[in-house]
mmCIF file of C-alpha atoms in Angstrom:
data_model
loop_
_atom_site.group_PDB
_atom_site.id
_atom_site.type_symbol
_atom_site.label_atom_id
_atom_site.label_comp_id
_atom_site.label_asym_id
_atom_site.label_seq_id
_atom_site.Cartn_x
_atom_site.Cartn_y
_atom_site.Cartn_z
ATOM 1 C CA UNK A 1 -1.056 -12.018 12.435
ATOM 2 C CA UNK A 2 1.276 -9.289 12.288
ATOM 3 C CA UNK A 3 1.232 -6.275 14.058
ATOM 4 C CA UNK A 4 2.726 -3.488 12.457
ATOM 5 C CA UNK A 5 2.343 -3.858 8.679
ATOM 6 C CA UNK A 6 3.660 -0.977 6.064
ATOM 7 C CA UNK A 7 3.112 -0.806 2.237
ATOM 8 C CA UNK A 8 4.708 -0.791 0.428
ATOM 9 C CA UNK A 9 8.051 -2.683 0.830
ATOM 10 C CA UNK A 10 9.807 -1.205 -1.393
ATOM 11 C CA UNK A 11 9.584 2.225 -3.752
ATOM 12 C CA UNK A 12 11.550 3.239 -6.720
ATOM 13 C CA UNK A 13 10.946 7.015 -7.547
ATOM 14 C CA UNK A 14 12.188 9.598 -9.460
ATOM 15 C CA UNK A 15 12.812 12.909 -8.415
ATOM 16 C CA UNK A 16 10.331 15.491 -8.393
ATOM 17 C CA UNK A 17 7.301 12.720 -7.260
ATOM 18 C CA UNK A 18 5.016 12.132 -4.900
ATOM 19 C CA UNK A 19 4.965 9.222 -3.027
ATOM 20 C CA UNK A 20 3.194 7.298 -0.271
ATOM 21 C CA UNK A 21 3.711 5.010 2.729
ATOM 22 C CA UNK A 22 0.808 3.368 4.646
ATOM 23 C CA UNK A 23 0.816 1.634 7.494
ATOM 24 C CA UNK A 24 -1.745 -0.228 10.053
ATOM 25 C CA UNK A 25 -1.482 -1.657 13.255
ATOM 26 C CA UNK A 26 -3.569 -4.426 15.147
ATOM 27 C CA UNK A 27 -2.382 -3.978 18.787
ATOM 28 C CA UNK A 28 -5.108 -1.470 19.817
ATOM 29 C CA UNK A 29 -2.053 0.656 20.719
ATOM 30 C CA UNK A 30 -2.855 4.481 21.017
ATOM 31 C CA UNK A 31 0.301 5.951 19.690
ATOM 32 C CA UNK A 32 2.134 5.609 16.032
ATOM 33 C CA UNK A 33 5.473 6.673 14.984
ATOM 34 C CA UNK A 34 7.289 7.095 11.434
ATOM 35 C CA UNK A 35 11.554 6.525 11.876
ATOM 36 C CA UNK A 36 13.733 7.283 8.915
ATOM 37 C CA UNK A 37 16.486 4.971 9.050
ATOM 38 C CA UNK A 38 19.694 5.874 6.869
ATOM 39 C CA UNK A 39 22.294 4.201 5.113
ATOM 40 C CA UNK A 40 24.741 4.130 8.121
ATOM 41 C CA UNK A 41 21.513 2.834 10.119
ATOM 42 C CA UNK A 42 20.996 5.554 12.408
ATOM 43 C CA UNK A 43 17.231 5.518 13.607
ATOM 44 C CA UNK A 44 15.524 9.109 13.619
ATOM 45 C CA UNK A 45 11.800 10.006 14.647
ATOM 46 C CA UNK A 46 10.254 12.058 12.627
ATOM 47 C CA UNK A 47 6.951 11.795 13.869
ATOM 48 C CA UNK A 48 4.277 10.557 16.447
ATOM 49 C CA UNK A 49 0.811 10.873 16.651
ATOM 50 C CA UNK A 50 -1.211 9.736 20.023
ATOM 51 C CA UNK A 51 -4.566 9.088 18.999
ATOM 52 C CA UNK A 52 -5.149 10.296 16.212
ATOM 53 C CA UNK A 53 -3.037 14.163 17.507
ATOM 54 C CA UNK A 54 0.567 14.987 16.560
ATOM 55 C CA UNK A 55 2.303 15.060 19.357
ATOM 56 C CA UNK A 56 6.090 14.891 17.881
ATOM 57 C CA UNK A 57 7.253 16.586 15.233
ATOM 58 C CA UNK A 58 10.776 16.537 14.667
ATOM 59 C CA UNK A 59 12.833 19.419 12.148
ATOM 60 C CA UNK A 60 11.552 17.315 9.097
ATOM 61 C CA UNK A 61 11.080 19.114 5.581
ATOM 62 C CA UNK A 62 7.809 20.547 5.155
ATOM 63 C CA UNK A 63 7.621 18.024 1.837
ATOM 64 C CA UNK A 64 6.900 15.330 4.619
ATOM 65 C CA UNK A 65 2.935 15.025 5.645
ATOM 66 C CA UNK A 66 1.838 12.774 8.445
ATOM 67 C CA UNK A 67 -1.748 11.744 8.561
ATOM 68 C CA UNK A 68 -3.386 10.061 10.701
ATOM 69 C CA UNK A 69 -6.817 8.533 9.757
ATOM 70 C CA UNK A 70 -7.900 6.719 13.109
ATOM 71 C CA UNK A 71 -5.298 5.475 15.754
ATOM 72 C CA UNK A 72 -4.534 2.075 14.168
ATOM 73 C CA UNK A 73 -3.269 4.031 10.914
ATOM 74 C CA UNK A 74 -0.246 6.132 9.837
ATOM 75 C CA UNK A 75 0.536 7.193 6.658
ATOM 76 C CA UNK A 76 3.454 9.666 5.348
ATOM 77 C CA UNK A 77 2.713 11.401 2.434
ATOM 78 C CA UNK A 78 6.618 12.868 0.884
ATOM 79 C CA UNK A 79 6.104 15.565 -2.006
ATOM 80 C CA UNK A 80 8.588 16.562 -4.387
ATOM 81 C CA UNK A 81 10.939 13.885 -3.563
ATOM 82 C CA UNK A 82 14.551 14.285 -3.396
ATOM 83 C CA UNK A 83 18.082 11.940 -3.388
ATOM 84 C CA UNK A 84 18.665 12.625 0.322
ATOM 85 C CA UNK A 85 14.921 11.114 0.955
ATOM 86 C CA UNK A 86 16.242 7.753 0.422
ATOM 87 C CA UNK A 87 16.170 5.391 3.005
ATOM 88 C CA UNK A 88 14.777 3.072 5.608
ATOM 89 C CA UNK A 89 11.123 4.412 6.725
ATOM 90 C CA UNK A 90 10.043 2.341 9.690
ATOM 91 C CA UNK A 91 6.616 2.921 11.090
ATOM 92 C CA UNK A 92 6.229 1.522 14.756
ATOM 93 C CA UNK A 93 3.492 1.749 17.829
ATOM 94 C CA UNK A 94 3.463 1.867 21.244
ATOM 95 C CA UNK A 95 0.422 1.137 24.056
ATOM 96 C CA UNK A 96 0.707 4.945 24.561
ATOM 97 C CA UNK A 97 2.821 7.831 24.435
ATOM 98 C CA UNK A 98 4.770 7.756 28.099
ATOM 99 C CA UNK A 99 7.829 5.821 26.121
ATOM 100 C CA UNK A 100 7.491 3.234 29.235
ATOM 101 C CA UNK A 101 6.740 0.558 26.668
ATOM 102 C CA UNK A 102 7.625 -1.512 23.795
ATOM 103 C CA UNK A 103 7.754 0.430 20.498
ATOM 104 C CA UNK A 104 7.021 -2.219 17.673
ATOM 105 C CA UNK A 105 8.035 -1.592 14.480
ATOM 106 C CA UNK A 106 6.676 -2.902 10.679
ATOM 107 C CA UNK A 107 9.012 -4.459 8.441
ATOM 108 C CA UNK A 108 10.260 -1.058 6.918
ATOM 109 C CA UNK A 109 9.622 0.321 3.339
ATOM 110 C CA UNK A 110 12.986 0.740 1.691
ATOM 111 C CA UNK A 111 12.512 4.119 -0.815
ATOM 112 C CA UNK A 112 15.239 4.423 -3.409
ATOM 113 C CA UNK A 113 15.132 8.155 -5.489
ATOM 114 C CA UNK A 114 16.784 7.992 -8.793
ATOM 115 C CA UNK B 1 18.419 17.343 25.174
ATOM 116 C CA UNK B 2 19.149 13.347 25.751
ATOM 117 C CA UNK B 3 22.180 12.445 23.339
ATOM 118 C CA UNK B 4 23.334 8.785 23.521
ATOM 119 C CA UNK B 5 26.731 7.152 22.249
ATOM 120 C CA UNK B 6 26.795 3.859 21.894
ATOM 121 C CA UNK B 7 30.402 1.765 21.416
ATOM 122 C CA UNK B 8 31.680 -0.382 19.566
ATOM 123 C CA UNK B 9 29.945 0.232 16.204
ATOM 124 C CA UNK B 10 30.915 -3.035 15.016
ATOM 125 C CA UNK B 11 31.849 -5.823 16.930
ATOM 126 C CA UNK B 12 32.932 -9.648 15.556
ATOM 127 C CA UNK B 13 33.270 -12.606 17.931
ATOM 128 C CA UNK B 14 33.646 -16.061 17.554
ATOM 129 C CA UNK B 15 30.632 -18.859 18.703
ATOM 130 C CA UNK B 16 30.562 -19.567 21.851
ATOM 131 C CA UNK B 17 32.123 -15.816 23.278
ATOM 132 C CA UNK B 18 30.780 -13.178 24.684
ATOM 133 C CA UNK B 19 29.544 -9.960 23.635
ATOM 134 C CA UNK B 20 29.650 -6.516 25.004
ATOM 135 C CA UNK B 21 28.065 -3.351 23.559
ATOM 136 C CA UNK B 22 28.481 -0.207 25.796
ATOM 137 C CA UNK B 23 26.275 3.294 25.885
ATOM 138 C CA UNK B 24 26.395 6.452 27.630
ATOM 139 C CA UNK B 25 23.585 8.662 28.459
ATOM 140 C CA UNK B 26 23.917 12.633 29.101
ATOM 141 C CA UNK B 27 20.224 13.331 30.808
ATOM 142 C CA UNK B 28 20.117 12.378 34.396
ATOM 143 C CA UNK B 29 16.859 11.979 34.499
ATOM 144 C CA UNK B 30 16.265 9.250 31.802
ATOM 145 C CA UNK B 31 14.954 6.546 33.514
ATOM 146 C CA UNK B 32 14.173 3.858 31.071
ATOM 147 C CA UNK B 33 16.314 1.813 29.148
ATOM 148 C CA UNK B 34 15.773 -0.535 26.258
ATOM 149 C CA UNK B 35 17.576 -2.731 23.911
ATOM 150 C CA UNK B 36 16.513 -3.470 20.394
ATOM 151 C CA UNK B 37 17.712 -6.248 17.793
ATOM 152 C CA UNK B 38 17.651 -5.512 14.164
ATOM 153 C CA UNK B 39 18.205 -8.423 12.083
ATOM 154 C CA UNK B 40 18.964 -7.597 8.163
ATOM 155 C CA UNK B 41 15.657 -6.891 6.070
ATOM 156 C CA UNK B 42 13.862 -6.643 9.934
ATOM 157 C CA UNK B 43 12.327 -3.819 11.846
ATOM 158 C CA UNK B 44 13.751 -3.224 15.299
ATOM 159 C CA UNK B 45 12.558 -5.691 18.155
ATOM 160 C CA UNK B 46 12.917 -5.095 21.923
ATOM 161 C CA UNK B 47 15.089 -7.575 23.262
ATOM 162 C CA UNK B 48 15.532 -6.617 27.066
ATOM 163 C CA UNK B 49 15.057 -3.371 28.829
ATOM 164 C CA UNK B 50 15.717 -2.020 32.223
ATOM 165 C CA UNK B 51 14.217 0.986 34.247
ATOM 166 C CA UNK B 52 16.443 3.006 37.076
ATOM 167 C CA UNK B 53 15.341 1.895 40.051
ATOM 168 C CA UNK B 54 17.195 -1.556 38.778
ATOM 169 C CA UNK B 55 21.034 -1.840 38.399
ATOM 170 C CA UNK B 56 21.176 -5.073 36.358
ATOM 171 C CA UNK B 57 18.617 -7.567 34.166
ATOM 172 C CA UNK B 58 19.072 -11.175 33.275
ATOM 173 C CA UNK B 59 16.911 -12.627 30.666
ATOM 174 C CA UNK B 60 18.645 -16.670 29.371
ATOM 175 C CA UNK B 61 21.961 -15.314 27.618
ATOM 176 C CA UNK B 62 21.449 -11.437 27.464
ATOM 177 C CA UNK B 63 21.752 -9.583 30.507
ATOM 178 C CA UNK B 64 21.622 -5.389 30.514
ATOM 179 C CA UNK B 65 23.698 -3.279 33.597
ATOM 180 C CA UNK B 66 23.235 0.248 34.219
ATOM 181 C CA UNK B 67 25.072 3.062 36.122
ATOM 182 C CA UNK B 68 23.152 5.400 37.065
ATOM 183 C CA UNK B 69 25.859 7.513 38.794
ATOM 184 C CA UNK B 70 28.291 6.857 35.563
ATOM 185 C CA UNK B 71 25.518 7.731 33.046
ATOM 186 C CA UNK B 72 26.550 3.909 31.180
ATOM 187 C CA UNK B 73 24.448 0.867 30.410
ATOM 188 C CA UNK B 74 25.561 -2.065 28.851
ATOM 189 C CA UNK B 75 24.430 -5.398 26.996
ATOM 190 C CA UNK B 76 26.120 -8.561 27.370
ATOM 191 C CA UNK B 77 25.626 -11.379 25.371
ATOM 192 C CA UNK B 78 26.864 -14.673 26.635
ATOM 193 C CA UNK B 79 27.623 -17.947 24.830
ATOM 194 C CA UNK B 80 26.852 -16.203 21.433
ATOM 195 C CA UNK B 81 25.584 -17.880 18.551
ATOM 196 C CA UNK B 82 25.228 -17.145 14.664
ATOM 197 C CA UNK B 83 21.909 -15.840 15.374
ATOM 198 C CA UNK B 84 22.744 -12.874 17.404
ATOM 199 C CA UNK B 85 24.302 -11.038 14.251
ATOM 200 C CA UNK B 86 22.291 -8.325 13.995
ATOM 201 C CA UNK B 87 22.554 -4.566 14.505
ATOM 202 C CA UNK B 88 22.066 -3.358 18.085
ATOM 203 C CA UNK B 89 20.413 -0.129 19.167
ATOM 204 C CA UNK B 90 20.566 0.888 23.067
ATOM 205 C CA UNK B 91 18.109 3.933 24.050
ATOM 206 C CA UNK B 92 17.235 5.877 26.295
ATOM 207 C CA UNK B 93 13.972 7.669 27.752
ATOM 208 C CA UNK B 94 12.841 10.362 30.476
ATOM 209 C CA UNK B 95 9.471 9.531 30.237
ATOM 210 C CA UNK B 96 8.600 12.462 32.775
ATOM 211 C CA UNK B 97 8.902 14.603 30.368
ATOM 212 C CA UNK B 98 5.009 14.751 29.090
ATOM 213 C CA UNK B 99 6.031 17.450 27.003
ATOM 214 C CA UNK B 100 8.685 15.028 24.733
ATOM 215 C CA UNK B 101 7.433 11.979 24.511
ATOM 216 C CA UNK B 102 10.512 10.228 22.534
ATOM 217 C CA UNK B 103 12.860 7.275 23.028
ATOM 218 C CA UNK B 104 16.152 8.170 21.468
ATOM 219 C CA UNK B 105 18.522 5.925 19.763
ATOM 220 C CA UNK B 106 22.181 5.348 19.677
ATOM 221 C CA UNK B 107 23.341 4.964 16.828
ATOM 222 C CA UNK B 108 23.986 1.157 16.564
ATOM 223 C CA UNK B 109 26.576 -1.891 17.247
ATOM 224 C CA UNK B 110 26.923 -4.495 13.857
ATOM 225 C CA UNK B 111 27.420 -7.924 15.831
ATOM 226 C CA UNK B 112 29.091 -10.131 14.001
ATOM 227 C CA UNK B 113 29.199 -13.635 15.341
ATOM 228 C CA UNK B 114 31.593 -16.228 13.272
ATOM 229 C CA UNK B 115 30.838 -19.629 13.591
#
């Protein structure tokens, strides 16, 4: 079974669009996080939410919309998408939200803006 | 806030040799440590982590060290094979802080290993 799962795996946009990531996890873990991961593979948080609350929010365009439907879901909403959006978005969860634990992460959803 | 280097950013060895990646920390007060793996097309996986009141970890090959005093931990991989190419991430956490709840990254070794 897998634990962190994100649709979709990939998304080709244009500019301008509004896009969609979703993601689920099956660990009973209470807190969810969305990384953007760029070309030269640096790992950024954007967000976390701990049951359900935001609890990070990094300096992240406004165009970005975290929402968070029960614990065991995470989606990011991106409006108006640009060329610098591009990238790695890995969605990962953690038993809760001391950082003392394991973070584990979905396969990624690779979003290319033409 | 916590910044965190991490060195080399791309490293090749042949089978068989060993691996070093090196980080450096610049909050006293983090007190966890962990290691992740990222193999191409992969999320991130823990690999090995180690908390402050500890000064070295051995799990089979891998084996973390940390300096407390220096503000450096490092991962060394022994006897490495083709399968340990991956991207490496270090990190670093003060998970006192209730207020900021987040790991944060270095920004990443490329292990090549060459059979």
């Amino acid at each position: 079974d897998t634990a962190v799962s994100q649709t979709p795996k990939y998304l080709v946009t244009q500019m301008g669009n509004d896009k969609s990531i979703k993601c689920e996890q099956n660990l009973g873990h209470d807190t969810m996080y969305w990384y953007k991961q760029d070309s030269k593979k640096f790992l950024k948080i954007m967000f976390s939410y701990n049951n359900k609350e935001l609890i990070i929010n990094e300096t992240v365009p406004n165009r970005f919309s975290p929402k968070s439907p029960d614990k065991a879901h995470l989606n990011l909403h991106i409006n108006s998408l640009e060329l610098g959006d591009s990238a790695v978005y890995f969605c990962a969860s953690s038993q809760d939200r001391s950082g003392w634990y394991e973070q584990y992460f979905g396969p990624g959803t690779r979003l290319t803006v033409t | 806030g916590e910044n965190v280097e991490q060195h080399p950013s791309t490293l090749s060895v042949q089978e068989g040799d060993s691996a070093v990646i090196k980080c450096t920390y610049s909050d006293s007060a983090s007190n966890y440590f962990p290691w992740y793996k990222q193999e191409l097309g992969k999320g991130p996986q823990l690999i090995i982590d180690i908390r402050s009141n500890v000064g070295e970890k051995k799990d089979q090959r891998i084996a973390v060290t940390l300096n407390k005093t220096a503000k450096h931990f490092s991962l060394h991989i022994t006897e490495t094979q083709p399968e340990d190419s991956a991207v490496y991430f270090c990190a670093a956490h003060n998970f006192l802080k209730t207020s900021y709840d987040k790991v944060i990254f270095g920004p990443g070794t490329s292990l090549s290993v060459i059979p």
